[in-house]
Amino acid sequence: MIIKSKLDKAFGPSGTFAGYTIFVIGILTTYSNWGGLLLVLVGAFMGFSSTSTLIDLDKKKLKFSNNLFGFIQTGKWIDIDTTMKVGIKESNITWTTFSRSNRSIDTVKKDFRIAIYDSEEKEIMEISKHDSLESAMKKLKIIGEQLGLSSI
């Protein structure tokens, strides 16, 4: 059984919105000019690209994936070792967007992420994200039992 967890959009909220807008404009432009297909490709790449993780419970493997255009998965599978551990960390991500008048708009996203660590407690990758600490604790317990790993 494979568990898929979405993490983030590749270009942040502003880049994603711009990608959606370019995508729609490209579709509308394609009716009158074939050059609009370039806008469709650029908009789809910016708007739909994201990151995620895949956990294969049967084979005990993890994969951090960049999903190009939303469906082309890239990444490398990592075998889970019994010395690895899982833990929760607080994430505080800020995206800054500058307007034409040089004003900045900061978008802050705070959440809790479950990460996997090696035997020396160095972070390998993030597994999933949650809005509250309680839901992260529940998921940490479930993932730890399914993978046979201890928690930090």
mmCIF file with all atom_site columns, C-alpha atoms in Angstrom:
data_model
loop_
_atom_site.group_PDB
_atom_site.id
_atom_site.type_symbol
_atom_site.label_atom_id
_atom_site.label_alt_id
_atom_site.label_comp_id
_atom_site.label_asym_id
_atom_site.label_entity_id
_atom_site.label_seq_id
_atom_site.pdbx_PDB_ins_code
_atom_site.Cartn_x
_atom_site.Cartn_y
_atom_site.Cartn_z
_atom_site.occupancy
_atom_site.B_iso_or_equiv
_atom_site.pdbx_formal_charge
_atom_site.auth_seq_id
_atom_site.auth_comp_id
_atom_site.auth_asym_id
_atom_site.auth_atom_id
_atom_site.pdbx_PDB_model_num
ATOM 1   C CA . MET A 1 1   ? 0.000  0.000  0.000   1.00 0.00 ? 1   MET A CA 1
ATOM 2   C CA . ILE A 1 2   ? 1.343  3.436  -0.966  1.00 0.00 ? 2   ILE A CA 1
ATOM 3   C CA . ILE A 1 3   ? 0.463  6.554  1.023   1.00 0.00 ? 3   ILE A CA 1
ATOM 4   C CA . LYS A 1 4   ? 0.761  9.887  -0.806  1.00 0.00 ? 4   LYS A CA 1
ATOM 5   C CA . SER A 1 5   ? 1.052  13.185 1.088   1.00 0.00 ? 5   SER A CA 1
ATOM 6   C CA . LYS A 1 6   ? 1.018  16.580 -0.641  1.00 0.00 ? 6   LYS A CA 1
ATOM 7   C CA . LEU A 1 7   ? 3.428  19.110 0.825   1.00 0.00 ? 7   LEU A CA 1
ATOM 8   C CA . ASP A 1 8   ? 3.754  22.433 -1.004  1.00 0.00 ? 8   ASP A CA 1
ATOM 9   C CA . LYS A 1 9   ? 3.288  24.176 -4.320  1.00 0.00 ? 9   LYS A CA 1
ATOM 10  C CA . ALA A 1 10  ? 6.589  24.625 -6.136  1.00 0.00 ? 10  ALA A CA 1
ATOM 11  C CA . PHE A 1 11  ? 6.262  28.372 -6.783  1.00 0.00 ? 11  PHE A CA 1
ATOM 12  C CA . GLY A 1 12  ? 4.352  29.446 -3.664  1.00 0.00 ? 12  GLY A CA 1
ATOM 13  C CA . PRO A 1 13  ? 0.918  31.053 -3.615  1.00 0.00 ? 13  PRO A CA 1
ATOM 14  C CA . SER A 1 14  ? 1.778  34.036 -5.853  1.00 0.00 ? 14  SER A CA 1
ATOM 15  C CA . GLY A 1 15  ? 3.567  31.950 -8.476  1.00 0.00 ? 15  GLY A CA 1
ATOM 16  C CA . THR A 1 16  ? 0.747  29.411 -8.484  1.00 0.00 ? 16  THR A CA 1
ATOM 17  C CA . PHE A 1 17  ? -1.882 32.102 -9.018  1.00 0.00 ? 17  PHE A CA 1
ATOM 18  C CA . ALA A 1 18  ? 0.228  33.609 -11.809 1.00 0.00 ? 18  ALA A CA 1
ATOM 19  C CA . GLY A 1 19  ? 0.553  30.146 -13.360 1.00 0.00 ? 19  GLY A CA 1
ATOM 20  C CA . TYR A 1 20  ? -3.217 29.605 -13.305 1.00 0.00 ? 20  TYR A CA 1
ATOM 21  C CA . THR A 1 21  ? -3.725 33.023 -14.903 1.00 0.00 ? 21  THR A CA 1
ATOM 22  C CA . ILE A 1 22  ? -1.134 32.400 -17.639 1.00 0.00 ? 22  ILE A CA 1
ATOM 23  C CA . PHE A 1 23  ? -2.665 28.960 -18.261 1.00 0.00 ? 23  PHE A CA 1
ATOM 24  C CA . VAL A 1 24  ? -6.176 30.387 -18.778 1.00 0.00 ? 24  VAL A CA 1
ATOM 25  C CA . ILE A 1 25  ? -4.879 33.223 -20.969 1.00 0.00 ? 25  ILE A CA 1
ATOM 26  C CA . GLY A 1 26  ? -2.933 30.654 -22.998 1.00 0.00 ? 26  GLY A CA 1
ATOM 27  C CA . ILE A 1 27  ? -6.064 28.572 -23.550 1.00 0.00 ? 27  ILE A CA 1
ATOM 28  C CA . LEU A 1 28  ? -8.011 31.645 -24.681 1.00 0.00 ? 28  LEU A CA 1
ATOM 29  C CA . THR A 1 29  ? -5.140 32.801 -26.941 1.00 0.00 ? 29  THR A CA 1
ATOM 30  C CA . THR A 1 30  ? -4.766 29.364 -28.555 1.00 0.00 ? 30  THR A CA 1
ATOM 31  C CA . TYR A 1 31  ? -8.116 29.816 -30.320 1.00 0.00 ? 31  TYR A CA 1
ATOM 32  C CA . SER A 1 32  ? -6.683 32.641 -32.415 1.00 0.00 ? 32  SER A CA 1
ATOM 33  C CA . ASN A 1 33  ? -2.941 31.905 -32.422 1.00 0.00 ? 33  ASN A CA 1
ATOM 34  C CA . TRP A 1 34  ? -0.966 28.691 -31.991 1.00 0.00 ? 34  TRP A CA 1
ATOM 35  C CA . GLY A 1 35  ? 1.637  30.636 -30.001 1.00 0.00 ? 35  GLY A CA 1
ATOM 36  C CA . GLY A 1 36  ? -0.768 30.432 -27.064 1.00 0.00 ? 36  GLY A CA 1
ATOM 37  C CA . LEU A 1 37  ? 0.343  26.833 -26.524 1.00 0.00 ? 37  LEU A CA 1
ATOM 38  C CA . LEU A 1 38  ? 3.602  28.189 -25.106 1.00 0.00 ? 38  LEU A CA 1
ATOM 39  C CA . LEU A 1 39  ? 1.587  30.126 -22.522 1.00 0.00 ? 39  LEU A CA 1
ATOM 40  C CA . VAL A 1 40  ? -0.407 26.997 -21.737 1.00 0.00 ? 40  VAL A CA 1
ATOM 41  C CA . LEU A 1 41  ? 2.804  25.026 -21.093 1.00 0.00 ? 41  LEU A CA 1
ATOM 42  C CA . VAL A 1 42  ? 4.401  27.729 -18.936 1.00 0.00 ? 42  VAL A CA 1
ATOM 43  C CA . GLY A 1 43  ? 1.182  28.308 -16.993 1.00 0.00 ? 43  GLY A CA 1
ATOM 44  C CA . ALA A 1 44  ? 0.626  24.597 -16.409 1.00 0.00 ? 44  ALA A CA 1
ATOM 45  C CA . PHE A 1 45  ? 4.188  24.193 -15.164 1.00 0.00 ? 45  PHE A CA 1
ATOM 46  C CA . MET A 1 46  ? 3.947  27.136 -12.770 1.00 0.00 ? 46  MET A CA 1
ATOM 47  C CA . GLY A 1 47  ? 0.387  26.510 -11.619 1.00 0.00 ? 47  GLY A CA 1
ATOM 48  C CA . PHE A 1 48  ? 0.275  22.768 -11.164 1.00 0.00 ? 48  PHE A CA 1
ATOM 49  C CA . SER A 1 49  ? 3.821  21.787 -10.087 1.00 0.00 ? 49  SER A CA 1
ATOM 50  C CA . SER A 1 50  ? 4.050  20.694 -6.449  1.00 0.00 ? 50  SER A CA 1
ATOM 51  C CA . THR A 1 51  ? 5.964  18.532 -3.995  1.00 0.00 ? 51  THR A CA 1
ATOM 52  C CA . SER A 1 52  ? 4.803  15.398 -2.246  1.00 0.00 ? 52  SER A CA 1
ATOM 53  C CA . THR A 1 53  ? 6.035  12.266 -0.512  1.00 0.00 ? 53  THR A CA 1
ATOM 54  C CA . LEU A 1 54  ? 5.190  8.653  -1.195  1.00 0.00 ? 54  LEU A CA 1
ATOM 55  C CA . ILE A 1 55  ? 5.449  5.955  1.471   1.00 0.00 ? 55  ILE A CA 1
ATOM 56  C CA . ASP A 1 56  ? 5.433  2.329  0.316   1.00 0.00 ? 56  ASP A CA 1
ATOM 57  C CA . LEU A 1 57  ? 4.431  0.361  3.411   1.00 0.00 ? 57  LEU A CA 1
ATOM 58  C CA . ASP A 1 58  ? 4.906  -3.060 1.819   1.00 0.00 ? 58  ASP A CA 1
ATOM 59  C CA . LYS A 1 59  ? 8.470  -2.495 0.585   1.00 0.00 ? 59  LYS A CA 1
ATOM 60  C CA . LYS A 1 60  ? 9.397  -0.063 3.427   1.00 0.00 ? 60  LYS A CA 1
ATOM 61  C CA . LYS A 1 61  ? 10.513 2.749  1.111   1.00 0.00 ? 61  LYS A CA 1
ATOM 62  C CA . LEU A 1 62  ? 10.096 6.539  0.974   1.00 0.00 ? 62  LEU A CA 1
ATOM 63  C CA . LYS A 1 63  ? 10.180 8.913  -1.974  1.00 0.00 ? 63  LYS A CA 1
ATOM 64  C CA . PHE A 1 64  ? 10.271 12.715 -2.029  1.00 0.00 ? 64  PHE A CA 1
ATOM 65  C CA . SER A 1 65  ? 8.701  13.722 -5.307  1.00 0.00 ? 65  SER A CA 1
ATOM 66  C CA . ASN A 1 66  ? 8.603  16.900 -7.365  1.00 0.00 ? 66  ASN A CA 1
ATOM 67  C CA . ASN A 1 67  ? 5.403  16.653 -9.401  1.00 0.00 ? 67  ASN A CA 1
ATOM 68  C CA . LEU A 1 68  ? 6.084  18.546 -12.625 1.00 0.00 ? 68  LEU A CA 1
ATOM 69  C CA . PHE A 1 69  ? 2.897  19.799 -14.299 1.00 0.00 ? 69  PHE A CA 1
ATOM 70  C CA . GLY A 1 70  ? 1.083  18.118 -11.397 1.00 0.00 ? 70  GLY A CA 1
ATOM 71  C CA . PHE A 1 71  ? 1.476  14.544 -12.633 1.00 0.00 ? 71  PHE A CA 1
ATOM 72  C CA . ILE A 1 72  ? 5.083  13.813 -13.730 1.00 0.00 ? 72  ILE A CA 1
ATOM 73  C CA . GLN A 1 73  ? 6.753  12.465 -10.585 1.00 0.00 ? 73  GLN A CA 1
ATOM 74  C CA . THR A 1 74  ? 10.496 12.799 -10.133 1.00 0.00 ? 74  THR A CA 1
ATOM 75  C CA . GLY A 1 75  ? 12.516 11.581 -7.199  1.00 0.00 ? 75  GLY A CA 1
ATOM 76  C CA . LYS A 1 76  ? 14.417 8.659  -5.767  1.00 0.00 ? 76  LYS A CA 1
ATOM 77  C CA . TRP A 1 77  ? 13.204 5.877  -3.485  1.00 0.00 ? 77  TRP A CA 1
ATOM 78  C CA . ILE A 1 78  ? 14.975 5.564  -0.115  1.00 0.00 ? 78  ILE A CA 1
ATOM 79  C CA . ASP A 1 79  ? 14.954 2.317  1.868   1.00 0.00 ? 79  ASP A CA 1
ATOM 80  C CA . ILE A 1 80  ? 13.759 2.608  5.459   1.00 0.00 ? 80  ILE A CA 1
ATOM 81  C CA . ASP A 1 81  ? 16.285 1.359  7.995   1.00 0.00 ? 81  ASP A CA 1
ATOM 82  C CA . THR A 1 82  ? 15.339 0.189  11.491  1.00 0.00 ? 82  THR A CA 1
ATOM 83  C CA . THR A 1 83  ? 17.665 2.795  13.026  1.00 0.00 ? 83  THR A CA 1
ATOM 84  C CA . MET A 1 84  ? 15.665 5.661  11.505  1.00 0.00 ? 84  MET A CA 1
ATOM 85  C CA . LYS A 1 85  ? 13.225 7.683  13.605  1.00 0.00 ? 85  LYS A CA 1
ATOM 86  C CA . VAL A 1 86  ? 10.195 9.860  12.966  1.00 0.00 ? 86  VAL A CA 1
ATOM 87  C CA . GLY A 1 87  ? 9.453  13.173 14.630  1.00 0.00 ? 87  GLY A CA 1
ATOM 88  C CA . ILE A 1 88  ? 7.446  16.386 14.450  1.00 0.00 ? 88  ILE A CA 1
ATOM 89  C CA . LYS A 1 89  ? 8.842  19.790 13.632  1.00 0.00 ? 89  LYS A CA 1
ATOM 90  C CA . GLU A 1 90  ? 7.158  23.157 13.412  1.00 0.00 ? 90  GLU A CA 1
ATOM 91  C CA . SER A 1 91  ? 7.339  24.776 9.994   1.00 0.00 ? 91  SER A CA 1
ATOM 92  C CA . ASN A 1 92  ? 7.155  28.512 9.440   1.00 0.00 ? 92  ASN A CA 1
ATOM 93  C CA . ILE A 1 93  ? 7.347  29.316 5.724   1.00 0.00 ? 93  ILE A CA 1
ATOM 94  C CA . THR A 1 94  ? 7.175  32.889 4.451   1.00 0.00 ? 94  THR A CA 1
ATOM 95  C CA . TRP A 1 95  ? 6.709  33.841 0.799   1.00 0.00 ? 95  TRP A CA 1
ATOM 96  C CA . THR A 1 96  ? 7.503  37.427 -0.175  1.00 0.00 ? 96  THR A CA 1
ATOM 97  C CA . THR A 1 97  ? 6.042  39.036 -3.270  1.00 0.00 ? 97  THR A CA 1
ATOM 98  C CA . PHE A 1 98  ? 7.075  42.471 -4.545  1.00 0.00 ? 98  PHE A CA 1
ATOM 99  C CA . SER A 1 99  ? 4.689  44.725 -6.441  1.00 0.00 ? 99  SER A CA 1
ATOM 100 C CA . ARG A 1 100 ? 5.646  47.122 -9.223  1.00 0.00 ? 100 ARG A CA 1
ATOM 101 C CA . SER A 1 101 ? 5.758  49.958 -6.681  1.00 0.00 ? 101 SER A CA 1
ATOM 102 C CA . ASN A 1 102 ? 8.362  47.974 -4.692  1.00 0.00 ? 102 ASN A CA 1
ATOM 103 C CA . ARG A 1 103 ? 6.006  47.124 -1.845  1.00 0.00 ? 103 ARG A CA 1
ATOM 104 C CA . SER A 1 104 ? 6.383  43.692 -0.350  1.00 0.00 ? 104 SER A CA 1
ATOM 105 C CA . ILE A 1 105 ? 3.565  41.357 0.578   1.00 0.00 ? 105 ILE A CA 1
ATOM 106 C CA . ASP A 1 106 ? 4.476  38.576 2.993   1.00 0.00 ? 106 ASP A CA 1
ATOM 107 C CA . THR A 1 107 ? 2.402  35.395 3.088   1.00 0.00 ? 107 THR A CA 1
ATOM 108 C CA . VAL A 1 108 ? 3.110  33.282 6.172   1.00 0.00 ? 108 VAL A CA 1
ATOM 109 C CA . LYS A 1 109 ? 2.134  29.620 6.488   1.00 0.00 ? 109 LYS A CA 1
ATOM 110 C CA . LYS A 1 110 ? 2.627  27.895 9.836   1.00 0.00 ? 110 LYS A CA 1
ATOM 111 C CA . ASP A 1 111 ? 2.092  24.168 10.145  1.00 0.00 ? 111 ASP A CA 1
ATOM 112 C CA . PHE A 1 112 ? 3.518  21.019 11.698  1.00 0.00 ? 112 PHE A CA 1
ATOM 113 C CA . ARG A 1 113 ? 5.433  18.483 9.635   1.00 0.00 ? 113 ARG A CA 1
ATOM 114 C CA . ILE A 1 114 ? 6.307  14.880 10.282  1.00 0.00 ? 114 ILE A CA 1
ATOM 115 C CA . ALA A 1 115 ? 9.887  14.185 9.254   1.00 0.00 ? 115 ALA A CA 1
ATOM 116 C CA . ILE A 1 116 ? 12.085 11.108 9.133   1.00 0.00 ? 116 ILE A CA 1
ATOM 117 C CA . TYR A 1 117 ? 15.523 11.239 10.750  1.00 0.00 ? 117 TYR A CA 1
ATOM 118 C CA . ASP A 1 118 ? 18.602 9.023  10.496  1.00 0.00 ? 118 ASP A CA 1
ATOM 119 C CA . SER A 1 119 ? 20.282 7.291  13.449  1.00 0.00 ? 119 SER A CA 1
ATOM 120 C CA . GLU A 1 120 ? 22.156 10.503 14.348  1.00 0.00 ? 120 GLU A CA 1
ATOM 121 C CA . GLU A 1 121 ? 18.862 12.477 14.361  1.00 0.00 ? 121 GLU A CA 1
ATOM 122 C CA . LYS A 1 122 ? 19.666 14.429 11.199  1.00 0.00 ? 122 LYS A CA 1
ATOM 123 C CA . GLU A 1 123 ? 16.612 15.133 9.090   1.00 0.00 ? 123 GLU A CA 1
ATOM 124 C CA . ILE A 1 124 ? 16.340 13.132 5.884   1.00 0.00 ? 124 ILE A CA 1
ATOM 125 C CA . MET A 1 125 ? 13.004 14.380 4.524   1.00 0.00 ? 125 MET A CA 1
ATOM 126 C CA . GLU A 1 126 ? 9.558  15.597 5.474   1.00 0.00 ? 126 GLU A CA 1
ATOM 127 C CA . ILE A 1 127 ? 6.795  13.023 5.233   1.00 0.00 ? 127 ILE A CA 1
ATOM 128 C CA . SER A 1 128 ? 3.552  14.948 5.728   1.00 0.00 ? 128 SER A CA 1
ATOM 129 C CA . LYS A 1 129 ? 2.174  18.266 6.913   1.00 0.00 ? 129 LYS A CA 1
ATOM 130 C CA . HIS A 1 130 ? -0.659 19.052 9.306   1.00 0.00 ? 130 HIS A CA 1
ATOM 131 C CA . ASP A 1 131 ? -2.428 22.196 10.463  1.00 0.00 ? 131 ASP A CA 1
ATOM 132 C CA . SER A 1 132 ? -2.539 21.273 14.152  1.00 0.00 ? 132 SER A CA 1
ATOM 133 C CA . LEU A 1 133 ? -0.163 19.596 16.573  1.00 0.00 ? 133 LEU A CA 1
ATOM 134 C CA . GLU A 1 134 ? -2.851 17.116 17.653  1.00 0.00 ? 134 GLU A CA 1
ATOM 135 C CA . SER A 1 135 ? -3.411 15.760 14.139  1.00 0.00 ? 135 SER A CA 1
ATOM 136 C CA . ALA A 1 136 ? 0.359  15.571 13.615  1.00 0.00 ? 136 ALA A CA 1
ATOM 137 C CA . MET A 1 137 ? 0.752  13.564 16.843  1.00 0.00 ? 137 MET A CA 1
ATOM 138 C CA . LYS A 1 138 ? -1.955 11.107 15.742  1.00 0.00 ? 138 LYS A CA 1
ATOM 139 C CA . LYS A 1 139 ? -0.398 10.654 12.312  1.00 0.00 ? 139 LYS A CA 1
ATOM 140 C CA . LEU A 1 140 ? 3.094  10.313 13.849  1.00 0.00 ? 140 LEU A CA 1
ATOM 141 C CA . LYS A 1 141 ? 1.899  7.432  15.983  1.00 0.00 ? 141 LYS A CA 1
ATOM 142 C CA . ILE A 1 142 ? 0.232  5.714  13.016  1.00 0.00 ? 142 ILE A CA 1
ATOM 143 C CA . ILE A 1 143 ? 3.249  6.135  10.703  1.00 0.00 ? 143 ILE A CA 1
ATOM 144 C CA . GLY A 1 144 ? 5.649  4.986  13.425  1.00 0.00 ? 144 GLY A CA 1
ATOM 145 C CA . GLU A 1 145 ? 3.652  1.778  13.949  1.00 0.00 ? 145 GLU A CA 1
ATOM 146 C CA . GLN A 1 146 ? 3.238  1.076  10.230  1.00 0.00 ? 146 GLN A CA 1
ATOM 147 C CA . LEU A 1 147 ? 6.935  1.527  9.480   1.00 0.00 ? 147 LEU A CA 1
ATOM 148 C CA . GLY A 1 148 ? 8.202  0.023  12.740  1.00 0.00 ? 148 GLY A CA 1
ATOM 149 C CA . LEU A 1 149 ? 10.144 3.168  13.701  1.00 0.00 ? 149 LEU A CA 1
ATOM 150 C CA . SER A 1 150 ? 10.539 4.885  17.066  1.00 0.00 ? 150 SER A CA 1
ATOM 151 C CA . SER A 1 151 ? 9.652  8.541  17.489  1.00 0.00 ? 151 SER A CA 1
ATOM 152 C CA . ILE A 1 152 ? 11.736 11.427 18.726  1.00 0.00 ? 152 ILE A CA 1
#
